[in-house]
Structures are given as C-alpha cells and as structure tokens.
mmCIF file of C-alpha atoms in Angstrom:
data_model
loop_
_atom_site.group_PDB
_atom_site.id
_atom_site.type_symbol
_atom_site.label_atom_id
_atom_site.label_comp_id
_atom_site.label_asym_id
_atom_site.label_seq_id
_atom_site.Cartn_x
_atom_site.Cartn_y
_atom_site.Cartn_z
ATOM 1 C CA MET A 1 86.488 21.333 -138.849
ATOM 2 C CA SER A 2 86.956 25.087 -139.118
ATOM 3 C CA LYS A 3 85.070 26.859 -141.882
ATOM 4 C CA ILE A 4 88.012 29.229 -142.441
ATOM 5 C CA LEU A 5 90.571 27.540 -144.711
ATOM 6 C CA ASN A 6 93.520 28.636 -146.798
ATOM 7 C CA PRO A 7 93.098 28.099 -150.580
ATOM 8 C CA GLU A 8 95.150 24.873 -150.595
ATOM 9 C CA LYS A 9 93.050 23.147 -147.918
ATOM 10 C CA LEU A 10 89.863 24.503 -149.439
ATOM 11 C CA LYS A 11 90.801 23.094 -152.853
ATOM 12 C CA LYS A 12 91.087 19.611 -151.328
ATOM 13 C CA GLU A 13 87.648 19.970 -149.724
ATOM 14 C CA ILE A 14 86.094 21.173 -152.960
ATOM 15 C CA ASP A 15 87.539 18.259 -154.953
ATOM 16 C CA LYS A 16 86.186 15.841 -152.353
ATOM 17 C CA LEU A 17 82.720 17.446 -152.326
ATOM 18 C CA LYS A 18 82.528 17.458 -156.116
ATOM 19 C CA LYS A 19 83.164 13.707 -156.146
ATOM 20 C CA GLU A 20 80.165 13.427 -153.820
ATOM 21 C CA GLY A 21 78.079 15.281 -156.406
ATOM 22 C CA LYS A 22 77.903 18.575 -154.537
ATOM 23 C CA LYS A 23 77.454 21.828 -156.456
ATOM 24 C CA ILE A 24 79.936 24.512 -155.347
ATOM 25 C CA VAL A 25 78.833 28.172 -155.264
ATOM 26 C CA PHE A 26 81.438 30.940 -155.027
ATOM 27 C CA THR A 27 81.093 34.610 -154.153
ATOM 28 C CA ASN A 28 83.530 37.220 -152.901
ATOM 29 C CA GLY A 29 83.671 40.605 -151.238
ATOM 30 C CA CYS A 30 85.019 42.690 -148.365
ATOM 31 C CA PHE A 31 82.086 41.995 -146.018
ATOM 32 C CA ASP A 32 83.402 44.731 -143.765
ATOM 33 C CA ILE A 33 80.243 45.392 -141.748
ATOM 34 C CA ILE A 34 77.650 42.628 -142.131
ATOM 35 C CA HIS A 35 74.170 44.043 -142.791
ATOM 36 C CA VAL A 36 70.749 42.861 -143.897
ATOM 37 C CA GLY A 37 71.682 43.232 -147.577
ATOM 38 C CA HIS A 38 74.498 40.733 -147.105
ATOM 39 C CA ILE A 39 72.227 38.268 -145.311
ATOM 40 C CA ARG A 40 69.551 38.369 -148.022
ATOM 41 C CA TYR A 41 72.166 38.101 -150.748
ATOM 42 C CA LEU A 42 73.950 35.133 -149.165
ATOM 43 C CA LYS A 43 70.672 33.283 -148.567
ATOM 44 C CA GLU A 44 69.889 33.586 -152.266
ATOM 45 C CA ALA A 45 73.429 32.603 -153.218
ATOM 46 C CA LYS A 46 73.200 29.403 -151.178
ATOM 47 C CA LYS A 47 70.085 28.398 -153.126
ATOM 48 C CA MET A 48 72.218 28.231 -156.278
ATOM 49 C CA GLY A 49 73.980 25.050 -155.096
ATOM 50 C CA ASP A 50 74.934 22.846 -152.163
ATOM 51 C CA ILE A 51 78.098 24.462 -150.783
ATOM 52 C CA LEU A 52 78.637 28.220 -150.439
ATOM 53 C CA ILE A 53 82.198 29.548 -150.395
ATOM 54 C CA ILE A 54 83.006 33.139 -149.450
ATOM 55 C CA ALA A 55 86.310 34.603 -150.608
ATOM 56 C CA LEU A 56 87.267 37.645 -148.528
ATOM 57 C CA ASN A 57 89.541 40.444 -149.681
ATOM 58 C CA THR A 58 92.481 40.630 -147.272
ATOM 59 C CA ASP A 59 93.111 43.926 -145.497
ATOM 60 C CA LYS A 60 95.768 44.828 -148.079
ATOM 61 C CA SER A 61 93.366 44.111 -150.916
ATOM 62 C CA VAL A 62 90.570 46.188 -149.348
ATOM 63 C CA GLY A 63 92.956 49.069 -148.666
ATOM 64 C CA ARG A 64 93.928 49.270 -152.326
ATOM 65 C CA ILE A 65 90.385 49.383 -153.663
ATOM 66 C CA LYS A 66 88.654 51.227 -150.803
ATOM 67 C CA PRO A 67 90.785 53.914 -149.135
ATOM 68 C CA SER A 68 90.289 54.233 -145.337
ATOM 69 C CA ARG A 69 88.842 50.708 -145.194
ATOM 70 C CA PRO A 70 88.434 48.092 -143.903
ATOM 71 C CA ILE A 71 86.812 49.049 -140.627
ATOM 72 C CA ASN A 72 87.234 45.503 -139.292
ATOM 73 C CA PRO A 73 90.416 43.400 -139.816
ATOM 74 C CA GLU A 74 90.343 40.303 -142.006
ATOM 75 C CA ASN A 75 90.437 37.761 -139.169
ATOM 76 C CA GLU A 76 87.374 39.329 -137.527
ATOM 77 C CA ARG A 77 85.533 39.666 -140.828
ATOM 78 C CA ALA A 78 86.214 35.991 -141.545
ATOM 79 C CA GLU A 79 84.988 34.881 -138.126
ATOM 80 C CA VAL A 80 81.744 36.835 -138.472
ATOM 81 C CA ILE A 81 80.966 35.615 -141.987
ATOM 82 C CA ALA A 82 81.867 32.011 -141.084
ATOM 83 C CA SER A 83 79.356 32.086 -138.221
ATOM 84 C CA LEU A 84 76.477 32.468 -140.686
ATOM 85 C CA GLN A 85 74.493 29.276 -141.189
ATOM 86 C CA MET A 86 74.319 29.527 -144.969
ATOM 87 C CA VAL A 87 78.108 29.862 -145.326
ATOM 88 C CA ASP A 88 80.102 26.634 -145.603
ATOM 89 C CA PHE A 89 83.670 27.855 -146.125
ATOM 90 C CA VAL A 90 85.625 31.106 -145.983
ATOM 91 C CA THR A 91 89.004 31.831 -147.554
ATOM 92 C CA PHE A 92 91.089 34.887 -148.494
ATOM 93 C CA PHE A 93 92.609 36.456 -151.574
ATOM 94 C CA ASP A 94 95.269 39.167 -151.599
ATOM 95 C CA GLU A 95 94.884 40.459 -155.164
ATOM 96 C CA ASP A 96 92.449 43.164 -156.292
ATOM 97 C CA THR A 97 90.180 40.485 -157.824
ATOM 98 C CA PRO A 98 89.665 36.776 -157.060
ATOM 99 C CA TYR A 99 90.379 35.715 -160.654
ATOM 100 C CA ASN A 100 93.377 33.514 -159.810
ATOM 101 C CA LEU A 101 91.544 32.013 -156.847
ATOM 102 C CA ILE A 102 88.522 31.139 -158.980
ATOM 103 C CA LYS A 103 90.799 29.570 -161.579
ATOM 104 C CA TYR A 104 92.445 27.504 -158.848
ATOM 105 C CA LEU A 105 89.314 26.408 -156.968
ATOM 106 C CA GLN A 106 87.127 25.797 -160.047
ATOM 107 C CA PRO A 107 83.686 26.341 -158.452
ATOM 108 C CA ASP A 108 80.525 25.363 -160.362
ATOM 109 C CA VAL A 109 78.714 28.685 -159.867
ATOM 110 C CA ILE A 110 79.769 32.298 -159.354
ATOM 111 C CA VAL A 111 77.335 34.733 -157.756
ATOM 112 C CA LYS A 112 77.623 38.520 -157.331
ATOM 113 C CA GLY A 113 75.276 41.333 -156.343
ATOM 114 C CA GLY A 114 73.011 43.092 -158.821
ATOM 115 C CA ASP A 115 75.345 46.081 -159.122
ATOM 116 C CA TRP A 116 77.488 43.764 -161.274
ATOM 117 C CA LYS A 117 76.494 42.878 -164.831
ATOM 118 C CA VAL A 118 77.053 39.188 -165.585
ATOM 119 C CA GLU A 119 79.530 39.911 -168.364
ATOM 120 C CA HIS A 120 81.625 42.037 -165.976
ATOM 121 C CA ILE A 121 81.764 39.524 -163.131
ATOM 122 C CA VAL A 122 85.316 38.313 -162.531
ATOM 123 C CA GLY A 123 85.641 34.651 -163.509
ATOM 124 C CA ALA A 124 82.755 34.649 -165.985
ATOM 125 C CA ASP A 125 85.153 33.303 -168.608
ATOM 126 C CA ILE A 126 86.108 30.368 -166.360
ATOM 127 C CA VAL A 127 82.830 29.205 -164.812
ATOM 128 C CA LYS A 128 79.742 28.307 -166.852
ATOM 129 C CA GLU A 129 77.077 29.361 -164.353
ATOM 130 C CA VAL A 130 77.321 33.039 -163.394
ATOM 131 C CA TYR A 131 74.496 34.988 -161.745
ATOM 132 C CA SER A 132 73.882 38.580 -160.741
ATOM 133 C CA LEU A 133 71.425 38.664 -157.840
ATOM 134 C CA PRO A 134 69.059 41.563 -157.044
ATOM 135 C CA TYR A 135 70.705 44.567 -155.415
ATOM 136 C CA PHE A 136 69.089 45.971 -152.281
ATOM 137 C CA GLU A 137 68.963 49.745 -152.715
ATOM 138 C CA GLY A 138 70.084 51.885 -149.787
ATOM 139 C CA VAL A 139 71.599 48.953 -147.902
ATOM 140 C CA SER A 140 75.389 49.032 -147.917
ATOM 141 C CA THR A 141 78.367 49.298 -145.607
ATOM 142 C CA THR A 142 78.997 52.840 -146.856
ATOM 143 C CA GLU A 143 75.403 53.839 -146.030
ATOM 144 C CA ILE A 144 75.758 52.394 -142.526
ATOM 145 C CA ILE A 145 79.058 54.210 -141.939
ATOM 146 C CA ASN A 146 77.500 57.498 -143.114
ATOM 147 C CA ARG A 147 74.504 56.940 -140.838
ATOM 148 C CA ILE A 148 76.778 56.373 -137.859
ATOM 149 C CA LEU A 149 78.892 59.421 -138.664
ATOM 150 C CA ASN A 150 75.847 61.664 -139.118
ATOM 151 C CA LYS A 151 74.268 60.459 -135.884
ATOM 152 C CA TYR A 152 77.525 60.851 -133.986
ATOM 153 C CA LYS A 153 78.038 64.346 -135.395
ATOM 154 C CA THR A 154 74.504 65.315 -134.362
ATOM 155 C CA GLN A 155 75.150 64.074 -130.838
ATOM 156 C CA GLN A 156 78.499 65.844 -130.720
ATOM 157 C CA SER A 157 76.891 69.104 -131.834
ATOM 158 C CA GLN A 158 75.224 69.256 -128.419
ATOM 159 C CA PRO A 159 77.893 70.569 -126.008
ATOM 160 C CA PRO A 160 78.342 68.726 -122.703
ATOM 161 C CA ALA A 161 76.286 69.958 -119.766
ATOM 162 C CA GLU A 162 79.349 71.398 -118.000
ATOM 163 C CA ILE A 163 80.110 73.596 -121.019
ATOM 164 C CA ILE A 164 76.540 74.907 -121.014
ATOM 165 C CA GLU A 165 76.765 75.694 -117.287
ATOM 166 C CA LYS A 166 80.025 77.584 -117.753
ATOM 167 C CA ALA A 167 78.691 79.472 -120.781
ATOM 168 C CA LYS A 168 75.733 80.793 -118.762
ATOM 169 C CA LYS A 169 78.092 82.877 -116.607
ATOM 170 C CA LEU A 170 80.099 84.513 -119.375
ATOM 171 C CA LYS A 171 80.378 88.283 -119.745
ATOM 172 C CA PHE A 172 83.445 88.576 -121.951
ATOM 173 C CA LEU A 173 84.861 86.711 -124.960
ATOM 174 C CA ILE A 174 88.502 87.140 -126.000
ATOM 175 C CA LEU A 175 89.540 85.912 -129.443
ATOM 176 C CA ASP A 176 92.780 85.323 -131.253
ATOM 177 C CA VAL A 177 92.547 86.340 -134.929
ATOM 178 C CA ASP A 178 94.712 84.283 -137.309
ATOM 179 C CA GLY A 179 93.673 80.665 -137.061
ATOM 180 C CA VAL A 180 90.450 81.573 -135.245
ATOM 181 C CA LEU A 181 88.603 84.348 -137.069
ATOM 182 C CA THR A 182 90.537 83.455 -140.231
ATOM 183 C CA ARG A 183 91.916 80.184 -141.579
ATOM 184 C CA GLY A 184 95.375 81.366 -140.588
ATOM 185 C CA ASP A 185 96.617 82.182 -144.090
ATOM 186 C CA ILE A 186 98.728 85.331 -144.402
ATOM 187 C CA ILE A 187 98.334 87.074 -147.753
ATOM 188 C CA LEU A 188 100.724 89.953 -148.532
ATOM 189 C CA ASP A 189 100.928 92.061 -151.686
ATOM 190 C CA GLU A 190 104.083 93.697 -153.067
ATOM 191 C CA GLU A 191 103.404 96.843 -151.001
ATOM 192 C CA ASN A 192 103.255 94.782 -147.818
ATOM 193 C CA ASN A 193 99.497 95.165 -147.436
ATOM 194 C CA GLU A 194 97.998 92.262 -145.533
ATOM 195 C CA PHE A 195 94.725 90.680 -146.635
ATOM 196 C CA LYS A 196 92.397 88.573 -144.496
ATOM 197 C CA ILE A 197 89.344 86.487 -145.284
ATOM 198 C CA PHE A 198 86.618 86.607 -142.646
ATOM 199 C CA ASN A 199 83.575 84.393 -142.338
ATOM 200 C CA VAL A 200 80.242 86.243 -142.573
ATOM 201 C CA ARG A 201 78.497 83.880 -140.153
ATOM 202 C CA ASP A 202 81.273 84.303 -137.612
ATOM 203 C CA GLY A 203 80.726 88.041 -137.882
ATOM 204 C CA HIS A 204 76.997 87.839 -137.372
ATOM 205 C CA GLY A 205 77.491 85.541 -134.383
ATOM 206 C CA LEU A 206 79.689 88.192 -132.769
ATOM 207 C CA VAL A 207 77.107 90.889 -133.506
ATOM 208 C CA MET A 208 74.375 88.858 -131.802
ATOM 209 C CA LEU A 209 76.634 88.068 -128.859
ATOM 210 C CA HIS A 210 77.500 91.737 -128.421
ATOM 211 C CA LYS A 211 73.817 92.698 -128.581
ATOM 212 C CA ALA A 212 73.173 90.109 -125.889
ATOM 213 C CA GLY A 213 75.520 91.945 -123.544
ATOM 214 C CA VAL A 214 78.703 89.906 -123.921
ATOM 215 C CA ASN A 215 81.745 92.100 -124.527
ATOM 216 C CA ILE A 216 84.289 90.994 -127.125
ATOM 217 C CA ALA A 217 87.986 91.649 -127.598
ATOM 218 C CA VAL A 218 90.435 90.454 -130.254
ATOM 219 C CA ILE A 219 94.152 90.063 -129.629
ATOM 220 C CA THR A 220 96.701 89.395 -132.366
ATOM 221 C CA GLY A 221 100.437 89.532 -132.765
ATOM 222 C CA ARG A 222 100.122 91.051 -136.245
ATOM 223 C CA HIS A 223 99.010 94.433 -137.607
ATOM 224 C CA SER A 224 96.225 94.566 -140.175
ATOM 225 C CA LYS A 225 94.070 97.368 -141.549
ATOM 226 C CA ALA A 226 91.670 94.694 -142.749
ATOM 227 C CA LEU A 227 91.123 93.516 -139.172
ATOM 228 C CA GLN A 228 90.582 97.087 -137.962
ATOM 229 C CA ARG A 229 87.976 97.637 -140.655
ATOM 230 C CA ARG A 230 86.183 94.335 -140.038
ATOM 231 C CA MET A 231 85.956 94.867 -136.273
ATOM 232 C CA LYS A 232 84.615 98.386 -136.828
ATOM 233 C CA GLU A 233 81.895 96.899 -139.056
ATOM 234 C CA LEU A 234 80.972 94.496 -136.267
ATOM 235 C CA GLY A 235 80.981 97.170 -133.566
ATOM 236 C CA ILE A 236 83.936 95.678 -131.698
ATOM 237 C CA THR A 237 86.209 98.317 -130.185
ATOM 238 C CA GLU A 238 88.528 96.220 -128.033
ATOM 239 C CA ILE A 239 91.194 95.516 -130.682
ATOM 240 C CA TYR A 240 94.766 94.742 -129.655
ATOM 241 C CA GLN A 241 97.207 94.348 -132.536
ATOM 242 C CA GLY A 242 100.938 93.779 -132.682
ATOM 243 C CA THR A 243 101.213 92.170 -129.268
ATOM 244 C CA ARG A 244 102.669 88.793 -128.397
ATOM 245 C CA GLU A 245 102.145 89.389 -124.672
ATOM 246 C CA LYS A 246 98.564 88.205 -124.677
ATOM 247 C CA LEU A 247 98.513 87.533 -120.949
ATOM 248 C CA LYS A 248 99.271 91.195 -120.266
ATOM 249 C CA ILE A 249 96.251 92.289 -122.338
ATOM 250 C CA PHE A 250 94.146 89.543 -120.749
ATOM 251 C CA ASN A 251 94.989 90.835 -117.266
ATOM 252 C CA GLU A 252 94.256 94.432 -118.274
ATOM 253 C CA ILE A 253 90.802 93.399 -119.528
ATOM 254 C CA VAL A 254 90.104 91.513 -116.286
ATOM 255 C CA LYS A 255 91.101 94.540 -114.233
ATOM 256 C CA THR A 256 89.252 97.114 -116.374
ATOM 257 C CA TYR A 257 85.964 95.195 -116.417
ATOM 258 C CA GLU A 258 86.371 93.742 -112.913
ATOM 259 C CA LEU A 259 85.835 90.238 -114.222
ATOM 260 C CA LYS A 260 85.863 86.974 -112.343
ATOM 261 C CA LYS A 261 87.542 83.992 -113.982
ATOM 262 C CA GLU A 262 84.226 82.241 -114.663
ATOM 263 C CA GLU A 263 82.974 85.311 -116.543
ATOM 264 C CA ILE A 264 85.664 85.110 -119.247
ATOM 265 C CA ALA A 265 85.856 82.870 -122.313
ATOM 266 C CA ALA A 266 88.810 82.734 -124.673
ATOM 267 C CA MET A 267 89.479 81.081 -128.008
ATOM 268 C CA GLY A 268 92.870 80.405 -129.580
ATOM 269 C CA ASP A 269 94.565 77.982 -131.914
ATOM 270 C CA ASP A 270 98.284 77.959 -131.153
ATOM 271 C CA ILE A 271 100.552 77.602 -128.128
ATOM 272 C CA ILE A 272 101.060 81.372 -127.920
ATOM 273 C CA ASP A 273 97.403 81.540 -126.837
ATOM 274 C CA LEU A 274 97.813 79.144 -123.913
ATOM 275 C CA SER A 275 98.562 81.895 -121.409
ATOM 276 C CA MET A 276 95.035 83.290 -121.778
ATOM 277 C CA LEU A 277 93.302 79.988 -122.545
ATOM 278 C CA THR A 278 94.479 78.384 -119.312
ATOM 279 C CA ARG A 279 93.303 81.378 -117.257
ATOM 280 C CA ALA A 280 89.855 81.768 -118.805
ATOM 281 C CA GLY A 281 86.810 80.274 -117.146
ATOM 282 C CA LEU A 282 85.844 78.632 -120.452
ATOM 283 C CA SER A 283 88.357 77.943 -123.224
ATOM 284 C CA PHE A 284 87.719 77.062 -126.854
ATOM 285 C CA ALA A 285 89.809 75.923 -129.828
ATOM 286 C CA PRO A 286 88.884 75.399 -133.482
ATOM 287 C CA GLU A 287 88.781 71.869 -134.881
ATOM 288 C CA ASP A 288 92.077 72.464 -136.718
ATOM 289 C CA ALA A 289 93.962 74.061 -133.814
ATOM 290 C CA HIS A 290 97.404 72.843 -132.755
ATOM 291 C CA GLU A 291 97.216 69.501 -130.939
ATOM 292 C CA GLU A 292 98.857 70.924 -127.793
ATOM 293 C CA VAL A 293 96.127 73.547 -127.584
ATOM 294 C CA LYS A 294 93.337 71.024 -128.155
ATOM 295 C CA LYS A 295 94.638 68.989 -125.210
ATOM 296 C CA ARG A 296 94.217 71.938 -122.852
ATOM 297 C CA VAL A 297 90.919 73.610 -123.738
ATOM 298 C CA ASP A 298 87.421 72.898 -122.460
ATOM 299 C CA TYR A 299 85.784 72.600 -125.864
ATOM 300 C CA ILE A 300 86.936 71.934 -129.431
ATOM 301 C CA THR A 301 84.541 73.164 -132.100
ATOM 302 C CA LEU A 302 83.230 70.919 -134.861
ATOM 303 C CA ASN A 303 84.037 73.670 -137.372
ATOM 304 C CA LYS A 304 87.437 74.810 -138.549
ATOM 305 C CA ALA A 305 88.974 78.249 -138.118
ATOM 306 C CA GLY A 306 87.549 80.861 -140.468
ATOM 307 C CA LYS A 307 84.774 78.420 -141.407
ATOM 308 C CA GLY A 308 82.253 78.829 -138.623
ATOM 309 C CA ALA A 309 84.256 77.974 -135.488
ATOM 310 C CA VAL A 310 83.593 81.366 -133.901
ATOM 311 C CA ARG A 311 79.918 81.294 -134.882
ATOM 312 C CA GLU A 312 79.645 77.881 -133.248
ATOM 313 C CA ILE A 313 80.807 79.186 -129.869
ATOM 314 C CA CYS A 314 78.620 82.293 -130.198
ATOM 315 C CA ASP A 315 75.596 80.041 -130.694
ATOM 316 C CA ILE A 316 76.598 77.903 -127.718
ATOM 317 C CA ILE A 317 76.821 80.949 -125.451
ATOM 318 C CA LEU A 318 73.540 82.451 -126.673
ATOM 319 C CA LYS A 319 71.680 79.174 -126.212
ATOM 320 C CA ALA A 320 73.202 78.627 -122.774
ATOM 321 C CA LYS A 321 72.000 82.076 -121.704
ATOM 322 C CA GLY A 322 68.516 81.360 -123.043
ATOM 323 C CA LEU A 323 68.780 84.110 -125.668
ATOM 324 C CA TRP A 324 68.732 82.060 -128.864
ATOM 325 C CA ASP A 325 64.948 82.027 -129.289
ATOM 326 C CA LYS A 326 64.896 85.798 -128.840
ATOM 327 C CA PHE A 327 67.044 86.242 -131.929
ATOM 328 C CA ILE A 328 65.084 83.643 -133.890
ATOM 329 C CA ASP A 329 61.855 85.509 -133.118
ATOM 330 C CA GLU A 330 63.457 88.837 -133.944
ATOM 331 C CA TYR A 331 64.687 87.711 -137.369
ATOM 332 C CA SER A 332 61.514 85.781 -138.126
ATOM 333 C CA ASN A 333 59.519 89.014 -137.788
ATOM 334 C CA PHE A 334 61.727 91.154 -140.033
#
C-alpha cells in the first residue's frame, strides 16, 4: 500500500490502527528540501508513538506563507518524505494551517520543532499530547538555499576562461553612459539642468584602467554638464555627447587608434548600443540591461548599472592583464 494517502483514506487507516492499539503521531510542514535537521526531528517524533503521519503543505499553501517557495513541487516532496523509514503515512493540506485536518484525523500526539512553543502549536486545543522537540540551530531549508546561492555567486564571480583570454588583448574600452555608468534615471530641474548619479567605485576602476594603459571613451545620446565634469575628474577626454549614431563614433575611434577588433571592449544596456556591442572584440552588459542586449553580449555583470557594473569589468580586465596585484601593492604601501 502506498504511504501517500488523501485525508479520507488516511482517516480509515488511522481508525483501524487505533483499534489495534496503535498510538498515532502527527506532524506537519513544507519539507521543501530534506536536510539533517528534518531527519533528526522525525526520528525523535517517531519515538513518541507507533505510527508517524506527515501532513505536507500543498504548493498553494506554501506559496501563501513563504513567497518564492516551494523549490520542489508537492508530489516530489511527498515522494521524498514517504521514502523515509520512520515515516508511515503522508497526506496534504491546502489551508495555511493543518487545524481542520488534525480535527478530522484525531491523532493521539502532535509534534513540532523547538521553534514552536507548545501553547502556540496548531491543534493543541484538540489533542492531549503535544510536544515541542529540540530545534537544531543553523540547519534549515533557508540556510541551505542561502549556502547554495552564495557558493554559486562566488563561482559566477570568476569569469569564464574565454572572457579572460579576450580581456588580455584589450587596448580600448567604450562605454554607454545612462544605464551603464548611471542607473539610467534622468533627473531634470525646472531650468532643464540634468543631474546624474555616478558610482565612486566605477570611477576608480576607470582611473586604474586608464593608468594601466587602456584608453576609455564614453558615448551618449544626451547632453550633460555633469557627465563632462565627472569625466574630467577621471581624466577621460574621449567624450561624445548628443549622438545616436554610436557606430559612426565607434568606427572613428577604431580608425584614429588603428585598433583591431580584438583590442576593443564595449559596454551598453539598450538596443541602441548593439551596433557597437556586436562589433567589439569583447562586449559587456550590466545585470539589469535590456534582455535583447543580454542575449548578444559576451559577458553580463553580476552588478547592476550605476552600482558597480563598470568597476566589475575594470577589475576583470586588470586581472586578465596581470595588473591587479600591482595596484594592490601600490595602495597597500600608501
């Protein structure tokens, strides 16, 4: 007989087992990703009686109480939990709490983890025996998900080998402005002055890159005194404002500096930038760039525009060229 039963079939089994003198233990939860805390908890729960029943929140129930969850669908969660030796039966409940299910099944014992006080455990007013078992600190589905995400992010922070190889050859970096060096917000006052917010770390990345011998140009379709001032502070002289013909400027730069394709990198965020992105030897886009752009570039940064995306690519280029340690040593000896 399958361990996974609907409440009606389970009720019949419980009534039969009770007549045989069996003590029925009930617990509930999402059991999204089974971990050692669950195993220890369920082993202890089984000791409280003869038959252990697990009531699983359905996907709808989980979604209401834990946004962005479950990770695993209810049928898979049920199959995994039912495969455990200490578990006798598994069923589902669709509400936020199993109160109605407990009232219907009438188990002898209710067990929950130690993060629940006995008086707060759902069904404590129905069942006489209610226990709160020890909670295992630092062992939870959320902790596991965070561990996976952090590990994955660390791995992703190392660019693929082909990006490193391309970055070694670079001599010129061309950047869009709005949506790359800034978040893309346009702030205008009543006198039509335009304000921009630049990231300090992006700026310092460009300074280091320029000192390392990589030339930099910015191309934007808008006019801004703030941009002119910021680029002057950073020592960048190749500033092209008020142009939507970015390919024309791109070609002029290639001709002036006698650049090969593999010596040019470009970064943009919107489809207007595709003309230069598709012709650069190495193309970048911020994490929050337009989806059409992200499909066509070589590398998408982990950081968003105006929040470290440009610094990220500066660091990649410096490390690829073997110049990162030089700057670390230089600043360490200030």
